[in-house]
Each structure stands twice: as C-alpha cells, then as structure tokens.
mmCIF file of N, CA and C and ligand atoms in Angstrom:
data_model
loop_
_atom_site.group_PDB
_atom_site.id
_atom_site.type_symbol
_atom_site.label_atom_id
_atom_site.label_comp_id
_atom_site.label_asym_id
_atom_site.label_seq_id
_atom_site.Cartn_x
_atom_site.Cartn_y
_atom_site.Cartn_z
ATOM 1 N N MET A 293 5.582 -14.172 -20.785
ATOM 2 C CA MET A 293 5.808 -13.307 -21.780
ATOM 3 C C MET A 293 3.813 -12.737 -21.461
ATOM 4 N N ILE A 294 3.680 -11.742 -21.919
ATOM 5 C CA ILE A 294 2.344 -10.719 -21.846
ATOM 6 C C ILE A 294 2.151 -11.070 -23.264
ATOM 7 N N ILE A 295 0.823 -11.599 -23.161
ATOM 8 C CA ILE A 295 0.089 -10.837 -24.684
ATOM 9 C C ILE A 295 -0.971 -10.377 -24.343
ATOM 10 N N LEU A 296 -0.952 -8.756 -25.137
ATOM 11 C CA LEU A 296 -1.908 -7.750 -24.751
ATOM 12 C C LEU A 296 -2.857 -7.789 -26.060
ATOM 13 N N ALA A 297 -3.686 -8.277 -25.877
ATOM 14 C CA ALA A 297 -4.480 -8.663 -27.538
ATOM 15 C C ALA A 297 -6.044 -7.758 -27.084
ATOM 16 N N VAL A 298 -6.302 -6.696 -28.256
ATOM 17 C CA VAL A 298 -7.265 -6.042 -27.641
ATOM 18 C C VAL A 298 -8.185 -5.993 -28.959
ATOM 19 N N LEU A 299 -9.181 -6.488 -28.652
ATOM 20 C CA LEU A 299 -9.997 -7.293 -29.564
ATOM 21 C C LEU A 299 -10.905 -6.225 -29.939
ATOM 22 N N PHE A 300 -12.023 -6.629 -30.397
ATOM 23 C CA PHE A 300 -13.438 -5.341 -30.788
ATOM 24 C C PHE A 300 -14.154 -6.029 -31.518
ATOM 25 N N SER A 301 -15.146 -6.650 -30.886
ATOM 26 C CA SER A 301 -15.782 -7.771 -31.591
ATOM 27 C C SER A 301 -16.590 -7.097 -33.561
ATOM 28 N N CYS A 302 -16.595 -5.837 -33.673
ATOM 29 C CA CYS A 302 -16.859 -5.596 -35.263
ATOM 30 C C CYS A 302 -16.536 -4.595 -36.042
ATOM 31 N N SER A 303 -15.904 -3.277 -35.023
ATOM 32 C CA SER A 303 -14.742 -2.313 -35.709
ATOM 33 C C SER A 303 -13.384 -2.564 -35.003
ATOM 34 N N GLN A 304 -12.748 -1.309 -35.730
ATOM 35 C CA GLN A 304 -11.411 -1.858 -35.409
ATOM 36 C C GLN A 304 -11.375 -0.083 -35.323
ATOM 37 N N GLU A 305 -11.055 0.273 -33.846
ATOM 38 C CA GLU A 305 -11.025 1.997 -33.700
ATOM 39 C C GLU A 305 -9.500 2.041 -32.561
ATOM 40 N N PRO A 306 -8.855 2.801 -33.216
ATOM 41 C CA PRO A 306 -7.813 3.528 -32.467
ATOM 42 C C PRO A 306 -7.422 3.630 -31.462
ATOM 43 N N SER A 307 -8.911 3.586 -30.282
ATOM 44 C CA SER A 307 -8.932 3.209 -29.073
ATOM 45 C C SER A 307 -8.997 2.245 -28.332
ATOM 46 N N ASP A 308 -8.886 1.422 -29.120
ATOM 47 C CA ASP A 308 -9.041 0.209 -28.269
ATOM 48 C C ASP A 308 -7.308 -0.089 -27.667
ATOM 49 N N TYR A 309 -6.417 0.842 -28.519
ATOM 50 C CA TYR A 309 -5.123 -0.133 -27.783
ATOM 51 C C TYR A 309 -5.051 0.634 -27.040
ATOM 52 N N VAL A 310 -5.486 1.302 -26.352
ATOM 53 C CA VAL A 310 -6.081 2.324 -25.551
ATOM 54 C C VAL A 310 -5.599 1.219 -23.854
ATOM 55 N N LEU A 311 -5.772 0.243 -24.047
ATOM 56 C CA LEU A 311 -5.573 -1.053 -22.952
ATOM 57 C C LEU A 311 -4.038 -1.218 -22.855
ATOM 58 N N PHE A 312 -3.464 -1.115 -23.607
ATOM 59 C CA PHE A 312 -2.656 -1.659 -23.661
ATOM 60 C C PHE A 312 -1.334 -0.783 -22.894
ATOM 61 N N ASP A 313 -1.966 0.677 -23.072
ATOM 62 C CA ASP A 313 -0.952 1.661 -22.402
ATOM 63 C C ASP A 313 -1.201 1.619 -20.936
ATOM 64 N N TYR A 314 -2.968 1.216 -20.564
ATOM 65 C CA TYR A 314 -3.422 1.210 -19.045
ATOM 66 C C TYR A 314 -1.989 0.169 -18.425
ATOM 67 N N TYR A 315 -2.124 -1.018 -19.226
ATOM 68 C CA TYR A 315 -1.183 -1.737 -18.648
ATOM 69 C C TYR A 315 0.590 -1.659 -18.649
ATOM 70 N N GLU A 316 0.908 -0.640 -18.894
ATOM 71 C CA GLU A 316 2.223 -0.114 -19.420
ATOM 72 C C GLU A 316 2.605 1.430 -17.652
ATOM 73 N N LEU A 317 1.064 1.784 -18.037
ATOM 74 C CA LEU A 317 1.264 2.909 -16.795
ATOM 75 C C LEU A 317 0.736 1.900 -15.237
ATOM 76 N N PHE A 318 0.435 1.206 -15.215
ATOM 77 C CA PHE A 318 0.013 0.343 -14.031
ATOM 78 C C PHE A 318 2.035 -0.687 -14.059
ATOM 79 N N LYS A 319 2.065 -0.648 -14.845
ATOM 80 C CA LYS A 319 3.503 -1.760 -14.697
ATOM 81 C C LYS A 319 4.913 -0.304 -13.786
ATOM 82 N N SER A 320 4.569 0.540 -15.054
ATOM 83 C CA SER A 320 5.369 1.799 -14.429
ATOM 84 C C SER A 320 5.201 2.514 -13.012
ATOM 85 N N GLU A 321 3.284 2.351 -12.823
ATOM 86 C CA GLU A 321 3.458 2.802 -11.541
ATOM 87 C C GLU A 321 3.828 1.728 -10.318
ATOM 88 N N ALA A 322 3.493 0.806 -10.280
ATOM 89 C CA ALA A 322 4.500 -0.499 -9.507
ATOM 90 C C ALA A 322 6.001 -0.872 -9.324
ATOM 91 N N GLU A 323 7.037 -0.537 -10.459
ATOM 92 C CA GLU A 323 8.341 -0.471 -10.567
ATOM 93 C C GLU A 323 8.538 0.855 -9.605
ATOM 94 N N ALA A 324 7.741 2.210 -9.958
ATOM 95 C CA ALA A 324 7.862 2.846 -8.987
ATOM 96 C C ALA A 324 8.077 3.036 -7.685
ATOM 97 N N ARG A 325 7.384 1.754 -7.165
ATOM 98 C CA ARG A 325 7.386 1.944 -5.539
ATOM 99 C C ARG A 325 7.973 -0.122 -5.588
ATOM 100 N N GLY A 326 8.579 0.050 -5.875
ATOM 101 C CA GLY A 326 9.519 -1.364 -5.548
ATOM 102 C C GLY A 326 8.889 -3.056 -6.262
ATOM 103 N N VAL A 327 7.362 -2.347 -6.421
ATOM 104 C CA VAL A 327 6.894 -3.992 -6.589
ATOM 105 C C VAL A 327 7.102 -4.615 -8.542
ATOM 106 N N LYS A 328 7.714 -5.195 -8.773
ATOM 107 C CA LYS A 328 8.010 -6.148 -9.673
ATOM 108 C C LYS A 328 7.130 -7.225 -10.188
ATOM 109 N N ILE A 329 6.798 -6.801 -11.212
ATOM 110 C CA ILE A 329 5.471 -7.574 -12.088
ATOM 111 C C ILE A 329 5.695 -8.837 -12.507
ATOM 112 N N PRO A 330 5.442 -10.430 -11.812
ATOM 113 C CA PRO A 330 5.507 -11.691 -12.709
ATOM 114 C C PRO A 330 5.190 -11.124 -14.222
ATOM 115 N N SER A 331 6.317 -12.135 -14.769
ATOM 116 C CA SER A 331 5.903 -12.770 -16.383
ATOM 117 C C SER A 331 4.892 -13.459 -16.500
ATOM 118 N N PHE A 332 3.710 -13.472 -17.088
ATOM 119 C CA PHE A 332 2.460 -14.180 -16.950
ATOM 120 C C PHE A 332 1.825 -13.720 -18.249
ATOM 121 N N ASP A 333 1.115 -14.476 -18.946
ATOM 122 C CA ASP A 333 0.242 -14.267 -19.707
ATOM 123 C C ASP A 333 -0.528 -13.655 -19.472
ATOM 124 N N LEU A 334 -0.911 -12.360 -20.274
ATOM 125 C CA LEU A 334 -2.445 -11.783 -20.300
ATOM 126 C C LEU A 334 -3.217 -11.131 -21.196
ATOM 127 N N VAL A 335 -4.438 -11.611 -21.650
ATOM 128 C CA VAL A 335 -4.866 -10.829 -22.525
ATOM 129 C C VAL A 335 -6.272 -9.833 -22.336
ATOM 130 N N MET A 336 -6.285 -8.754 -22.446
ATOM 131 C CA MET A 336 -7.422 -7.603 -22.287
ATOM 132 C C MET A 336 -8.240 -7.458 -23.494
ATOM 133 N N VAL A 337 -9.145 -7.637 -23.613
ATOM 134 C CA VAL A 337 -10.079 -7.203 -24.580
ATOM 135 C C VAL A 337 -11.769 -6.312 -23.576
ATOM 136 N N PHE A 338 -11.696 -5.506 -24.651
ATOM 137 C CA PHE A 338 -13.113 -5.050 -24.818
ATOM 138 C C PHE A 338 -14.420 -5.392 -24.932
ATOM 139 N N VAL A 339 -15.444 -5.383 -24.123
ATOM 140 C CA VAL A 339 -16.155 -6.434 -24.702
ATOM 141 C C VAL A 339 -17.430 -5.184 -24.769
ATOM 142 N N ASP A 340 -18.210 -5.827 -25.799
ATOM 143 C CA ASP A 340 -19.836 -4.984 -26.120
ATOM 144 C C ASP A 340 -20.265 -5.359 -24.876
ATOM 145 N N TYR A 341 -20.452 -6.548 -23.724
ATOM 146 C CA TYR A 341 -22.090 -6.456 -23.022
ATOM 147 C C TYR A 341 -20.951 -7.595 -21.735
ATOM 148 N N GLU A 342 -21.214 -7.644 -20.804
ATOM 149 C CA GLU A 342 -21.005 -7.982 -19.933
ATOM 150 C C GLU A 342 -21.946 -8.078 -18.740
ATOM 151 N N PRO A 343 -22.245 -9.643 -18.609
ATOM 152 C CA PRO A 343 -22.857 -9.910 -18.104
ATOM 153 C C PRO A 343 -23.374 -9.185 -16.271
ATOM 154 N N LYS A 344 -23.955 -9.060 -15.869
ATOM 155 C CA LYS A 344 -24.386 -8.446 -14.660
ATOM 156 C C LYS A 344 -23.809 -7.080 -14.958
ATOM 157 N N GLY A 345 -23.573 -6.068 -15.627
ATOM 158 C CA GLY A 345 -24.020 -4.829 -15.539
ATOM 159 C C GLY A 345 -22.671 -4.259 -15.181
ATOM 160 N N TYR A 346 -21.385 -6.002 -14.945
ATOM 161 C CA TYR A 346 -20.020 -5.373 -14.715
ATOM 162 C C TYR A 346 -19.399 -4.305 -15.744
ATOM 163 N N SER A 347 -18.721 -3.350 -14.510
ATOM 164 C CA SER A 347 -17.568 -2.366 -16.017
ATOM 165 C C SER A 347 -16.360 -3.312 -16.189
ATOM 166 N N GLY A 348 -15.731 -4.446 -15.803
ATOM 167 C CA GLY A 348 -14.939 -5.263 -16.185
ATOM 168 C C GLY A 348 -14.877 -6.034 -15.522
ATOM 169 N N TYR A 349 -14.311 -7.574 -15.821
ATOM 170 C CA TYR A 349 -14.190 -8.717 -14.988
ATOM 171 C C TYR A 349 -12.550 -9.410 -15.242
ATOM 172 N N CYS A 350 -12.653 -9.725 -14.345
ATOM 173 C CA CYS A 350 -11.314 -10.641 -14.433
ATOM 174 C C CYS A 350 -11.250 -12.294 -14.747
ATOM 175 N N ASP A 351 -10.948 -12.888 -15.766
ATOM 176 C CA ASP A 351 -11.015 -14.043 -15.177
ATOM 177 C C ASP A 351 -9.656 -15.200 -14.955
ATOM 178 N N CYS A 352 -9.018 -15.649 -13.862
ATOM 179 C CA CYS A 352 -7.968 -15.287 -13.390
ATOM 180 C C CYS A 352 -7.583 -17.165 -13.163
ATOM 181 N N THR A 353 -8.013 -18.207 -13.839
ATOM 182 C CA THR A 353 -8.870 -19.756 -13.358
ATOM 183 C C THR A 353 -8.158 -20.223 -13.989
ATOM 184 N N ASN A 354 -8.122 -19.810 -15.344
ATOM 185 C CA ASN A 354 -6.782 -20.201 -16.820
ATOM 186 C C ASN A 354 -5.166 -19.854 -16.624
ATOM 187 N N GLU A 355 -4.650 -20.389 -16.725
ATOM 188 C CA GLU A 355 -2.759 -19.984 -17.037
ATOM 189 C C GLU A 355 -2.931 -18.764 -17.573
ATOM 190 N N THR A 356 -3.476 -18.616 -19.342
ATOM 191 C CA THR A 356 -3.599 -17.078 -19.308
ATOM 192 C C THR A 356 -4.829 -16.360 -19.049
ATOM 193 N N LYS A 357 -4.357 -15.298 -17.952
ATOM 194 C CA LYS A 357 -4.976 -14.677 -17.491
ATOM 195 C C LYS A 357 -5.980 -13.903 -18.580
ATOM 196 N N LEU A 358 -7.173 -13.669 -17.918
ATOM 197 C CA LEU A 358 -8.580 -12.375 -19.393
ATOM 198 C C LEU A 358 -8.732 -11.101 -18.514
ATOM 199 N N ILE A 359 -8.439 -10.567 -19.046
ATOM 200 C CA ILE A 359 -9.890 -9.469 -17.950
ATOM 201 C C ILE A 359 -10.438 -8.813 -19.801
ATOM 202 N N ARG A 360 -11.651 -8.709 -18.596
ATOM 203 C CA ARG A 360 -12.796 -7.535 -19.764
ATOM 204 C C ARG A 360 -13.028 -6.969 -19.356
ATOM 205 N N ILE A 361 -13.392 -5.635 -20.480
ATOM 206 C CA ILE A 361 -13.878 -4.364 -19.694
ATOM 207 C C ILE A 361 -15.108 -4.196 -20.537
ATOM 208 N N ASN A 362 -15.629 -3.413 -19.999
ATOM 209 C CA ASN A 362 -16.984 -3.367 -19.930
ATOM 210 C C ASN A 362 -17.183 -1.845 -22.105
ATOM 211 N N LYS A 363 -17.273 -2.099 -22.570
ATOM 212 C CA LYS A 363 -16.482 -0.949 -23.494
ATOM 213 C C LYS A 363 -17.664 0.127 -23.499
ATOM 214 N N ASP A 364 -18.744 -0.314 -22.869
ATOM 215 C CA ASP A 364 -19.829 0.888 -22.466
ATOM 216 C C ASP A 364 -19.663 1.868 -21.136
ATOM 217 N N ALA A 365 -19.130 1.302 -19.935
ATOM 218 C CA ALA A 365 -19.110 1.622 -18.846
ATOM 219 C C ALA A 365 -17.547 2.817 -19.284
ATOM 220 N N PHE A 366 -16.638 2.155 -19.935
ATOM 221 C CA PHE A 366 -15.188 2.709 -21.004
ATOM 222 C C PHE A 366 -15.538 3.990 -21.428
ATOM 223 N N ASP A 367 -16.230 4.265 -21.960
ATOM 224 C CA ASP A 367 -17.155 5.431 -22.867
ATOM 225 C C ASP A 367 -17.830 6.703 -21.777
ATOM 226 N N TYR A 368 -18.401 5.458 -21.115
ATOM 227 C CA TYR A 368 -19.299 6.403 -20.574
ATOM 228 C C TYR A 368 -18.161 7.066 -19.001
ATOM 229 N N ALA A 369 -16.910 6.827 -18.296
ATOM 230 C CA ALA A 369 -16.241 7.440 -17.863
ATOM 231 C C ALA A 369 -16.201 9.119 -18.270
ATOM 232 N N VAL A 370 -16.124 9.749 -16.735
ATOM 233 C CA VAL A 370 -15.873 11.079 -17.504
ATOM 234 C C VAL A 370 -14.764 11.557 -17.544
ATOM 235 N N SER A 371 -14.157 10.256 -17.033
ATOM 236 C CA SER A 371 -12.329 11.431 -16.507
ATOM 237 C C SER A 371 -11.700 9.960 -17.717
ATOM 238 N N ARG A 372 -9.660 10.359 -17.624
ATOM 239 C CA ARG A 372 -9.241 9.455 -17.948
ATOM 240 C C ARG A 372 -8.751 8.800 -16.794
ATOM 241 N N GLU A 373 -8.750 9.211 -15.289
ATOM 242 C CA GLU A 373 -8.607 8.669 -14.181
ATOM 243 C C GLU A 373 -9.123 7.794 -13.595
ATOM 244 N N LEU A 374 -10.412 8.133 -14.241
ATOM 245 C CA LEU A 374 -11.758 6.920 -14.008
ATOM 246 C C LEU A 374 -11.287 6.187 -15.079
ATOM 247 N N ASP A 375 -10.672 5.730 -15.792
ATOM 248 C CA ASP A 375 -10.984 4.618 -16.476
ATOM 249 C C ASP A 375 -10.075 4.272 -15.983
ATOM 250 N N GLU A 376 -9.079 4.924 -15.588
ATOM 251 C CA GLU A 376 -7.757 3.991 -14.499
ATOM 252 C C GLU A 376 -8.248 2.889 -13.715
ATOM 253 N N VAL A 377 -9.059 3.843 -12.863
ATOM 254 C CA VAL A 377 -9.306 3.233 -12.037
ATOM 255 C C VAL A 377 -10.189 1.258 -12.223
ATOM 256 N N PHE A 378 -10.984 1.290 -12.554
ATOM 257 C CA PHE A 378 -11.369 0.122 -12.727
ATOM 258 C C PHE A 378 -10.768 -0.431 -14.097
ATOM 259 N N ILE A 379 -10.305 -0.475 -14.775
ATOM 260 C CA ILE A 379 -8.557 -1.040 -15.388
ATOM 261 C C ILE A 379 -7.508 -1.289 -14.121
ATOM 262 N N PHE A 380 -7.341 -0.053 -13.410
ATOM 263 C CA PHE A 380 -6.270 -1.133 -12.596
ATOM 264 C C PHE A 380 -6.540 -2.476 -11.108
ATOM 265 N N HIS A 381 -8.115 -1.712 -10.728
ATOM 266 C CA HIS A 381 -9.167 -2.438 -10.270
ATOM 267 C C HIS A 381 -9.379 -4.150 -10.956
ATOM 268 N N GLU A 382 -9.363 -4.154 -12.002
ATOM 269 C CA GLU A 382 -9.216 -5.399 -12.658
ATOM 270 C C GLU A 382 -7.602 -5.911 -12.336
ATOM 271 N N LEU A 383 -6.784 -5.423 -12.951
ATOM 272 C CA LEU A 383 -4.981 -5.790 -12.904
ATOM 273 C C LEU A 383 -5.225 -6.435 -11.372
ATOM 274 N N GLY A 384 -4.920 -4.956 -10.272
ATOM 275 C CA GLY A 384 -5.420 -5.447 -9.335
ATOM 276 C C GLY A 384 -5.917 -6.753 -8.523
ATOM 277 N N HIS A 385 -6.259 -6.984 -9.157
ATOM 278 C CA HIS A 385 -7.455 -9.227 -9.376
ATOM 279 C C HIS A 385 -6.067 -9.985 -9.937
ATOM 280 N N CYS A 386 -5.882 -9.426 -10.299
ATOM 281 C CA CYS A 386 -5.491 -10.775 -11.602
ATOM 282 C C CYS A 386 -3.685 -10.963 -11.297
ATOM 283 N N VAL A 387 -3.060 -9.260 -11.247
ATOM 284 C CA VAL A 387 -1.967 -9.452 -11.327
ATOM 285 C C VAL A 387 -1.233 -9.875 -9.757
ATOM 286 N N LEU A 388 -1.924 -8.545 -8.743
ATOM 287 C CA LEU A 388 -1.492 -8.506 -7.275
ATOM 288 C C LEU A 388 -2.345 -9.651 -6.310
ATOM 289 N N ASN A 389 -3.006 -10.625 -7.321
ATOM 290 C CA ASN A 389 -3.823 -11.091 -6.373
ATOM 291 C C ASN A 389 -4.674 -10.549 -5.696
ATOM 292 N N LYS A 390 -5.270 -9.511 -5.698
ATOM 293 C CA LYS A 390 -5.646 -8.690 -4.875
ATOM 294 C C LYS A 390 -7.269 -9.054 -4.308
ATOM 295 N N GLU A 391 -7.590 -9.234 -2.951
ATOM 296 C CA GLU A 391 -9.386 -9.578 -2.996
ATOM 297 C C GLU A 391 -10.027 -8.412 -2.856
ATOM 298 N N HIS A 392 -10.684 -7.767 -2.957
ATOM 299 C CA HIS A 392 -12.056 -6.598 -2.539
ATOM 300 C C HIS A 392 -11.602 -5.987 -1.517
ATOM 301 N N GLY A 393 -11.209 -4.887 -1.131
ATOM 302 C CA GLY A 393 -11.204 -4.655 0.416
ATOM 303 C C GLY A 393 -10.799 -2.656 -0.145
ATOM 304 N N LYS A 394 -10.002 -1.824 0.296
ATOM 305 C CA LYS A 394 -10.235 -0.971 0.389
ATOM 306 C C LYS A 394 -9.917 0.011 -1.194
ATOM 307 N N GLY A 395 -9.831 1.511 -1.058
ATOM 308 C CA GLY A 395 -9.259 2.545 -2.440
ATOM 309 C C GLY A 395 -9.679 1.641 -3.504
ATOM 310 N N ILE A 396 -8.673 1.443 -4.402
ATOM 311 C CA ILE A 396 -9.236 1.165 -5.784
ATOM 312 C C ILE A 396 -9.714 -0.953 -5.671
ATOM 313 N N MET A 397 -9.454 -1.309 -4.984
ATOM 314 C CA MET A 397 -10.090 -2.100 -4.849
ATOM 315 C C MET A 397 -11.096 -2.774 -4.103
ATOM 316 N N SER A 398 -11.873 -1.514 -3.704
ATOM 317 C CA SER A 398 -13.417 -0.820 -3.107
ATOM 318 C C SER A 398 -14.062 -1.285 -4.900
ATOM 319 N N LYS A 399 -15.612 -2.350 -3.657
ATOM 320 C CA LYS A 399 -16.178 -1.561 -4.905
ATOM 321 C C LYS A 399 -16.398 -0.078 -5.467
ATOM 322 N N ASN A 400 -16.473 0.191 -4.875
ATOM 323 C CA ASN A 400 -17.168 1.798 -4.622
ATOM 324 C C ASN A 400 -16.191 1.777 -5.571
ATOM 325 N N ILE A 401 -17.429 3.589 -6.736
ATOM 326 C CA ILE A 401 -16.629 4.854 -7.356
ATOM 327 C C ILE A 401 -16.074 5.434 -6.285
ATOM 328 N N LEU A 402 -14.400 5.599 -7.152
ATOM 329 C CA LEU A 402 -13.825 6.789 -5.981
ATOM 330 C C LEU A 402 -13.998 8.363 -6.278
ATOM 331 N N ARG A 403 -14.761 9.097 -5.891
ATOM 332 C CA ARG A 403 -15.266 10.289 -6.342
ATOM 333 C C ARG A 403 -14.216 10.645 -5.938
ATOM 334 N N ASP A 404 -12.829 10.582 -4.788
ATOM 335 C CA ASP A 404 -12.073 11.737 -4.939
ATOM 336 C C ASP A 404 -10.795 10.465 -5.236
ATOM 337 N N TYR A 405 -10.684 9.999 -6.720
ATOM 338 C CA TYR A 405 -9.721 9.827 -7.345
ATOM 339 C C TYR A 405 -8.842 10.860 -7.629
ATOM 340 N N GLU A 406 -9.310 11.121 -8.629
ATOM 341 C CA GLU A 406 -7.980 12.264 -9.719
ATOM 342 C C GLU A 406 -7.084 13.161 -8.159
ATOM 343 N N GLU A 407 -8.421 13.586 -7.204
ATOM 344 C CA GLU A 407 -7.090 14.500 -6.141
ATOM 345 C C GLU A 407 -6.311 13.577 -5.293
ATOM 346 N N ARG A 408 -6.495 11.839 -4.898
ATOM 347 C CA ARG A 408 -5.904 11.541 -4.122
ATOM 348 C C ARG A 408 -5.191 10.077 -4.973
ATOM 349 N N ARG A 409 -5.679 10.255 -6.194
ATOM 350 C CA ARG A 409 -4.722 9.418 -6.636
ATOM 351 C C ARG A 409 -3.218 8.331 -6.339
ATOM 352 N N LYS A 410 -2.402 9.597 -5.907
ATOM 353 C CA LYS A 410 -0.658 8.694 -5.243
ATOM 354 C C LYS A 410 -1.086 8.230 -4.371
ATOM 355 N N GLU A 411 -1.465 8.423 -3.173
ATOM 356 C CA GLU A 411 -2.703 7.917 -2.194
ATOM 357 C C GLU A 411 -2.855 6.282 -2.205
ATOM 358 N N TYR A 412 -4.053 6.188 -3.323
ATOM 359 C CA TYR A 412 -4.678 5.101 -3.478
ATOM 360 C C TYR A 412 -3.513 4.230 -4.451
ATOM 361 N N LEU A 413 -2.723 5.041 -4.976
ATOM 362 C CA LEU A 413 -1.856 3.964 -5.576
ATOM 363 C C LEU A 413 -0.780 3.013 -4.906
ATOM 364 N N ASP A 414 -0.575 3.909 -3.888
ATOM 365 C CA ASP A 414 0.765 3.170 -2.857
ATOM 366 C C ASP A 414 -0.126 2.453 -2.144
ATOM 367 N N GLU A 415 -1.387 2.540 -2.092
ATOM 368 C CA GLU A 415 -1.954 1.996 -0.762
ATOM 369 C C GLU A 415 -2.300 -0.141 -1.985
ATOM 370 N N LEU A 416 -2.512 -0.085 -3.448
ATOM 371 C CA LEU A 416 -3.100 -0.227 -4.288
ATOM 372 C C LEU A 416 -1.221 -1.228 -4.524
ATOM 373 N N PHE A 417 -0.380 -1.170 -4.173
ATOM 374 C CA PHE A 417 0.716 -1.848 -4.358
ATOM 375 C C PHE A 417 1.761 -2.211 -3.024
ATOM 376 N N LYS A 418 1.039 -1.826 -1.954
ATOM 377 C CA LYS A 418 1.106 -2.514 -1.083
ATOM 378 C C LYS A 418 1.439 -3.627 -0.791
ATOM 379 N N LEU A 419 1.983 -4.890 -0.938
ATOM 380 C CA LEU A 419 1.726 -6.202 -0.628
ATOM 381 C C LEU A 419 0.938 -6.398 0.332
HETATM 382 ZN ZN1 ZN B 82 -13.217 -6.662 -8.457
#
C-alpha cells in the first residue's frame, strides 16, 4: 500500500499536493517503459529545513520509506522539469534502489534536462 502524506509545518497550501502528482507521473513514466513499481509504504513530505542544504533526502532504512523535499529548493527551481529532476532523483534511490551515477542519479544539476528529458528518463528506468 502506498501512503502519500504531504505535510507542511504551519500552513496548508494547495501546492503541497504537488508531490503526489509527481509520484503519479513517476509511476506512469515507469510503466510506459515496462517497469512495474512494487507496492510499498512511502511518505513524501515537504520540509522547511534540510541539513546540509540538500534539495531532497530519502530515508529508505525503515519499512515505510520517507522522502523529504526541501521546500526552499523546490520553490527556487525555475521550472516544473527541474522540480521533477530532484523528486525523481529521490524516487530513484527509494523506489528503484539506485545509487548515484549518471543523468538523473547524478549529483549535478542537469541544465539540459528539458531538451533531453526522454533520454534521461529512459536511462533512469533502465534496470
Ligand atoms: Zn542522491
């Protein structure tokens, strides 16, 4: 079962639900490439502060996987595609069990993501 709790510390903004949309998009991009996402418990939350300035962080050590997305970094990202990169990066760790590497799993900002999105997604979902 997948639990998507989108929490925000002091205010509730409609944009908080945006994390759920990205997860749905991740799933459909996976399925479009023949990758079935297994069933598991996942919580994705926005946080106001992330130690070390990470844009996102995932804790996959417990049965319920937890992804924290830095609200500041998310608001700062200049386009929907760039938000997608760091959410998909964390999902790559937590859901696909990927280590750091090339493309979306790289630690660098992908400045050409918008032009090469399909190529990067093909690479991400190659198991
Ligand atoms: Zn990472």
